[in-house]
Amino acid sequence: MLISNSCWVIFTLVFPALAIRQTPDFASDALGLQQIQQHGNATLEKRDDVPAGFTTPPYYPTPKGGWVASWTDSYAKAAEVVANMTLAEKVNLTTGTGLLMGPCSGNTGSALRFGIPNLCLQDSALGVAQTDNNTAFPAGITTGATFNKALMYARGYALGQEARGKGVNIQLGPTIGPIGRKPRGGRNWEGFGADPALQGFGGSETIKGMQASGVIATVKHFIGNEQEMYRMDIPPHGLMKAISSNIDDRTLHELYAWPFMDAIKAGVGAVMTSYNDVNGSANSQNSKLINGILKDEFGFQGLVMTDWLAQIGGVSSALAGLDMAMPGDGSIPLLGLAYWGYDLSTSVLNGTVPLERLNDMVTRIVAAWYQMGQDQDYPLPNFSANTADATGLCYPAALLSPTCVVNEYVNVQADHANVVRNVSREGITLLKNDNTTLPLTTSASLKVFGSDAQNNPDGINACNQRSCDTGVLAMGWGSGTANYPYLDAPIDALKRKAANVTYYSSDTFPSGLTAATGDIAIVFINSDSGENQYTVENNHGDRDGSGLVSWHNGDALVQAAAAKYATVIVVVHTVGPIIVEPWIDLPSVKSVVFAHLPGQEAGDSLTDILFGDYSPSGHLPYSIPVAESDYPSSVGIVGFEVTQVQDTFSEGLYIDYRYLNKNKTSPRYAFGHGLSYTTFSKSSITLTSITPLSSLPPARAAKGSTPVYSSAIPPASEVAWPTGFNIISRYLYPYLDDPASISSSTPFTYPTGYQTTPQPDPPSGGDEGGNPALWDIMYNLTVTVTNTGTVAGKDTVMLFVQYPSDSPYDTPIIQLRDFEKTDTLVPEGSETLTLSVKRRDLSVWDTVLQNWVVPVSESEPFVFWVGNSSANLTLACESLNGACSSGRTPPVV
Ligand SMILES: *[C@@H]1O[C@H](CO)[C@@H](O)[C@H](O)[C@H]1NC(C)=O
Ligand SMILES: *[C@@H]1O[C@H](CO)[C@@H](O)[C@H](O)[C@H]1NC(C)=O
Ligand SMILES: *[C@@H]1O[C@H](CO)[C@@H](O)[C@H](O)[C@H]1NC(C)=O
Ligand SMILES: *[C@@H]1O[C@H](CO)[C@@H](O)[C@H](O)[C@H]1NC(C)=O
Ligand SMILES: *[C@@H]1O[C@H](CO)[C@@H](O)[C@H](O)[C@H]1NC(C)=O
Ligand SMILES: *[C@@H]1O[C@H](CO)[C@@H](O)[C@H](O)[C@H]1NC(C)=O
Ligand SMILES: *[C@@H]1O[C@H](CO)[C@@H](O)[C@H](O)[C@H]1NC(C)=O
Ligand SMILES: *[C@@H]1O[C@H](CO)[C@@H](O)[C@H](O)[C@H]1NC(C)=O
Ligand SMILES: *[C@@H]1O[C@H](CO)[C@@H](O)[C@H](O)[C@H]1NC(C)=O
C-alpha cells in the first residue's frame, strides 16, 4: 500500500483538500520512478529471467467456501442473503469504490437491503492508521521478542477493539510476510521474527485477539514479499513487471506459507495478496497460490483481497480466486476505471466469469462479516483517513463531492497504554550486561547521548507515515504505522526516574566533555526501514543504503562515549539486526539493550528495565551475525533489471539461524538470545508420546457441502443505473449504461489449464489450516523452571526439533517449533511449562507426494532440544525411547 511523494505532489495539486491528512497508501510507484532511480547501485545484483524449475502450474477452478464446520452457521446466513442479491449488490461487495472514495483506505460498495454497509478496510498491524485518539502499539517485531503468547493475544485484542471503535470492518493486519529472509528487508519489523513458528504463533494469537473484538483480521502479504524495492508492476502492465520471488515448493510450504497455515487455522477472515510475483506469476491472479494452496490445501474460508492497486486483470484474477479488489481502481488510479465493478458485471453477463465464481466471492465476504458478528451493532466508520478536519469531502477523488461530517474523534484508547507498556517492556532484550551494570540506581550520574532518546522536535507525527528517522524510533515507516497520541520519549522517562541526568541530543559526540568517576553513559542509536513509497536517508524501504549499520553514525557515537566513560550502556531501537562489531567488545561497553520498536510507551517501558523494576525477559527474534556477509548473497537486496527483477530463493530453507547453523558460523548473538537480572534452572524434564508416529497423516475427510445457488445468468437490468441515481463522478459502481447490449459473441480464451470441474480434494487439506491431523499433538514435553537468582523474573523455554539423522530430506539442523514463557517467578519460585510437538512440526513437505511426511525412522530419533536460544540448548529428549538428559552436546555451534 503506497504513494510516492512525487505523485502525492501531483495529486495534491488536483485535489488540494487532500493535502491535510497524509495519504492513503497508493499508487505512486505507478510511474516506477523510484525503481528506475535505483538503477546502477553496484551493490545490487542483476539476475536472470525466472530460472528453470520455478513454475506456478495452473489450478482451476476456485474451491468454493463453506465446507468447514466452524463456518457452517455463517455460510448458512450468508447463503440466504446472497441468494436474494441482485448482480449489482454482489458486484458491489467485491469491488472497492476507488481510491479516496470513502473514509477508509479501502471501501467496498454496499448492499443495504441486507444491512451490509460499505465495508471499511483500514491499516495497520500496529494501530488504526491515519486517525486520532488511537493507540500506537509496539510493532510486530517487538511483540515477537516477548515470546509471550498471552501478550500477543492481548495486543491483538486491544488492536481489534480500537479498529471496531473506529468502525473498521476489516483491519489490514497482522503482517506475517515478509518473514525476514533478508536482513535488509524493509517491512520485517511489521512481523514477529525470522522464523516460521514465531511468525505463526505471533500471527495466530494476534488474529484470535483481533477477531474476538469483532473485526475481520487480514493476514498479509501472501506471499514471498521479502523485498520492498521493485515490488510493484509498473503500468501499463508489461512495461516492467513486479519482482518475481522464485520459490521452490518445499521452501514455500515449510517456511513462507507455514505461518499462513497457522493464521487460517486460527480462523482468519481475510488474506491480502502481495505485490510481487511468485515464479513469474502475479500473486493477485496466481491460481496455484490462491485456488490451490490457500483455498484447497489450507481450506481458507474467508476472502482474498489484493494489496492496494496490485490487481492487473479482471477476468484473470476472478478465475484465480481473488474475492475483493482494493481499492478498486484499474491500472491508472483515480480516473473511475476498474478491472471489476462495472466490468465484473459485464464478465458475468457475457458468461466469461462463471456466476458461481461471483457467488462464491460474495458468499465468502458476507460469511466473514457474519462470522465476526458484524451484523450485530457494528459501528460505521466515524473517522476519515483523508483529513483531520471534522467536515470534509465525502469522496475526495470525485470531480465534485458533497461535504460530510467525516471525523468524530472517537477516543478508542481505553487502557491500552498498559498493553503497550507490557509488550514493549517484555520485548526489551538484554544482549550484554557485564559486571551487572544493569540495573541502574536512580541516584546514578547518567550522561545520555543521541537524538534517538528524544522526540522529533518537529512533532511526533511530523513525517508522513513516519517517513523520517528523527528522534526516538518507535515504529518503522509506511502503511504499517499509526499516529502517536503521545510518545513517551526515553529521555523524559529517564529524567522522571533518575535524579542526575544530563542529556546531549547531538548524534556527534560533544567535544570537551570530562567524565567524572562513576558517570554512566547511555547511548541511544537506531536503524530504520519501511515501505518502498518513501525514501528515507537513501533507503528505499529496504535498508539498501544503510545496510545493517546503525544510522546517524551511531557506531562512532558509541565508540566516542566508550573512549571517555568507563561504563557505557547502548540502547538500540531497530527494525532488525544491526552489526555491533565496531563497539561490542570495547571494555567500557558493559550493557547492550535492544528495545526494538516500542510504540508510544518508549520511555517508561525502558526505564522499567533499566532501573530494575522488572527483569528483562525479551529474546532476539532474529540472529545478529558478526558480519552481513555471514549470510549468503541470495538474501541481499536484488537490483534493477529491465522487464522483471528476479529474486531467486536459492538458499531454500536456510535463512537466519538455519543458515548460520548449517554453515557452522557462530553469530554474535543467536536467535533467541536474551539475558535476565536473575538466573533460572530447568529440571524435571519429561517427554510424553501422545499420538503414535506415522509417516503420512491419516486420510482427510471429504469436503462438506457448499452453498448452491441458481446458475441462471441474472437479467441484465439488474446492473442498469437505477432511475434517478445520483452519480458521483469517478466513483466505482457495478452499473452499466447499456447492460442489455452485453453479448458473448467472440469466444473467450481462458488461461492455460483452466477447467470448471473441481480438482480432487488434495490429501494435505481437510480443514482450515490443512489436514486436521497436522495439528495433532504427537509429544508433550514438560519442564520445571526455577528462579535460582535473587530477583523476580520470567524465563522463556524454546523447543527446537532435530530430525532423524537418516532422514532422506535435507532439513535445517534445528528448527523452533514451540515456546512458552513463565509467569513472574520470585526467587526460588518455580513453574512447570508444557510444550507441544504437533504432526506438522515433525513433517516435511514432500513435493512428489504433495503431502506432509514425517521421516519416521526405526533407529534414529527426533531430538527435542530445550533452551533459551538457538545456541543455548541445555536439555534434550529423544523420540524413540523418551529419554531426556542434560549435558548432551548440541548439534549447532
Ligand atoms: C549503493 O549502496 C551502497 C550502500 O549499500 C552505497 O554505499 C553506495 O554509495 C550506493 N551506490 C550508488 C551508486 O548509489
Ligand atoms: C430471501 O427472499 C425470500 C423470498 O424470496 C425471503 O423469504 C427471505 O426472507 C429472504 N432472505 C433474506 C435474508 O433476505
Ligand atoms: C452499491 O454501492 C453503492 C455505494 O457504494 C450504493 O450507492 C449503491 O446503491 C449500491 N447498489 C446496490 C444495488 O445496493
Ligand atoms: C466478457 O467481458 C469481459 C470484461 O469486459 C471481457 O474481458 C471478456 O472478453 C468478455 N467475454 C466475451 C466472451 O465477450
Ligand atoms: C481526540 O478527540 C478530541 C475530541 O474528543 C479532540 O479534541 C482531540 O483533538 C483529538 N485528539 C487528537 C490527537 O486529534
Ligand atoms: C567486569 O567484567 C569483565 C568482563 O566480564 C571482567 O573481566 C572484569 O573482571 C569485571 N570487573 C569487575 C570489577 O567485576
Ligand atoms: C550528579 O553527578 C555528578 C557526577 O557526575 C555529581 O558531581 C553531582 O553532584 C551529581 N548531582 C546530583 C544532584 O546528585
Ligand atoms: C560459509 O561461511 C564461510 C565463512 O563466512 C563462507 O566463506 C562460505 O562461503 C560459507 N559457505 C556457504 C556454503 O555459504
Ligand atoms: C499436551 O499439552 C497441551 C498444551 O500444550 C495440552 O493442552 C494437552 O492437554 C496436553 N496433552 C496431554 C495428553 O497431556
PDB file of C-alpha atoms and ligand atoms in Angstrom, residues 688 690 777 779-781 818 820 834-836, ligand 9:
ATOM      1  CA  THR A 688       5.272 -37.975  26.714  1.00  0.00           C
ATOM      2  CA  ILE A 690       0.625 -38.734  22.791  1.00  0.00           C
ATOM      3  CA  ILE A 777      -0.128 -33.285  19.305  1.00  0.00           C
ATOM      4  CA  TYR A 779       4.508 -35.310  22.042  1.00  0.00           C
ATOM      5  CA  ASN A 780       4.208 -33.145  25.092  1.00  0.00           C
ATOM      6  CA  LEU A 781       7.325 -32.041  26.861  1.00  0.00           C
ATOM      7  CA  ASP A 818       7.178 -24.147  20.246  1.00  0.00           C
ATOM      8  CA  GLU A 820       6.413 -20.891  26.436  1.00  0.00           C
ATOM      9  CA  THR A 834       4.220 -27.756  28.807  1.00  0.00           C
ATOM     10  CA  LEU A 835       5.394 -27.505  25.215  1.00  0.00           C
ATOM     11  CA  SER A 836       3.844 -29.433  22.371  1.00  0.00           C
TER      12      SER A 836
HETATM   13  C1  LIG B   9      -0.352 -31.509  25.870  1.00  0.00           C
HETATM   14  O1  LIG B   9      -0.084 -30.140  26.076  1.00  0.00           O
HETATM   15  C2  LIG B   9      -1.120 -29.269  25.712  1.00  0.00           C
HETATM   16  C3  LIG B   9      -0.649 -27.855  25.965  1.00  0.00           C
HETATM   17  O2  LIG B   9       0.422 -27.542  25.166  1.00  0.00           O
HETATM   18  C4  LIG B   9      -2.354 -29.567  26.476  1.00  0.00           C
HETATM   19  O3  LIG B   9      -3.397 -28.749  26.019  1.00  0.00           O
HETATM   20  C5  LIG B   9      -2.737 -31.028  26.301  1.00  0.00           C
HETATM   21  O4  LIG B   9      -3.816 -31.327  27.134  1.00  0.00           O
HETATM   22  C6  LIG B   9      -1.564 -31.912  26.647  1.00  0.00           C
HETATM   23  N1  LIG B   9      -1.948 -33.280  26.360  1.00  0.00           N
HETATM   24  C7  LIG B   9      -1.811 -34.254  27.243  1.00  0.00           C
HETATM   25  C8  LIG B   9      -2.307 -35.603  26.824  1.00  0.00           C
HETATM   26  O5  LIG B   9      -1.289 -34.076  28.306  1.00  0.00           O
END
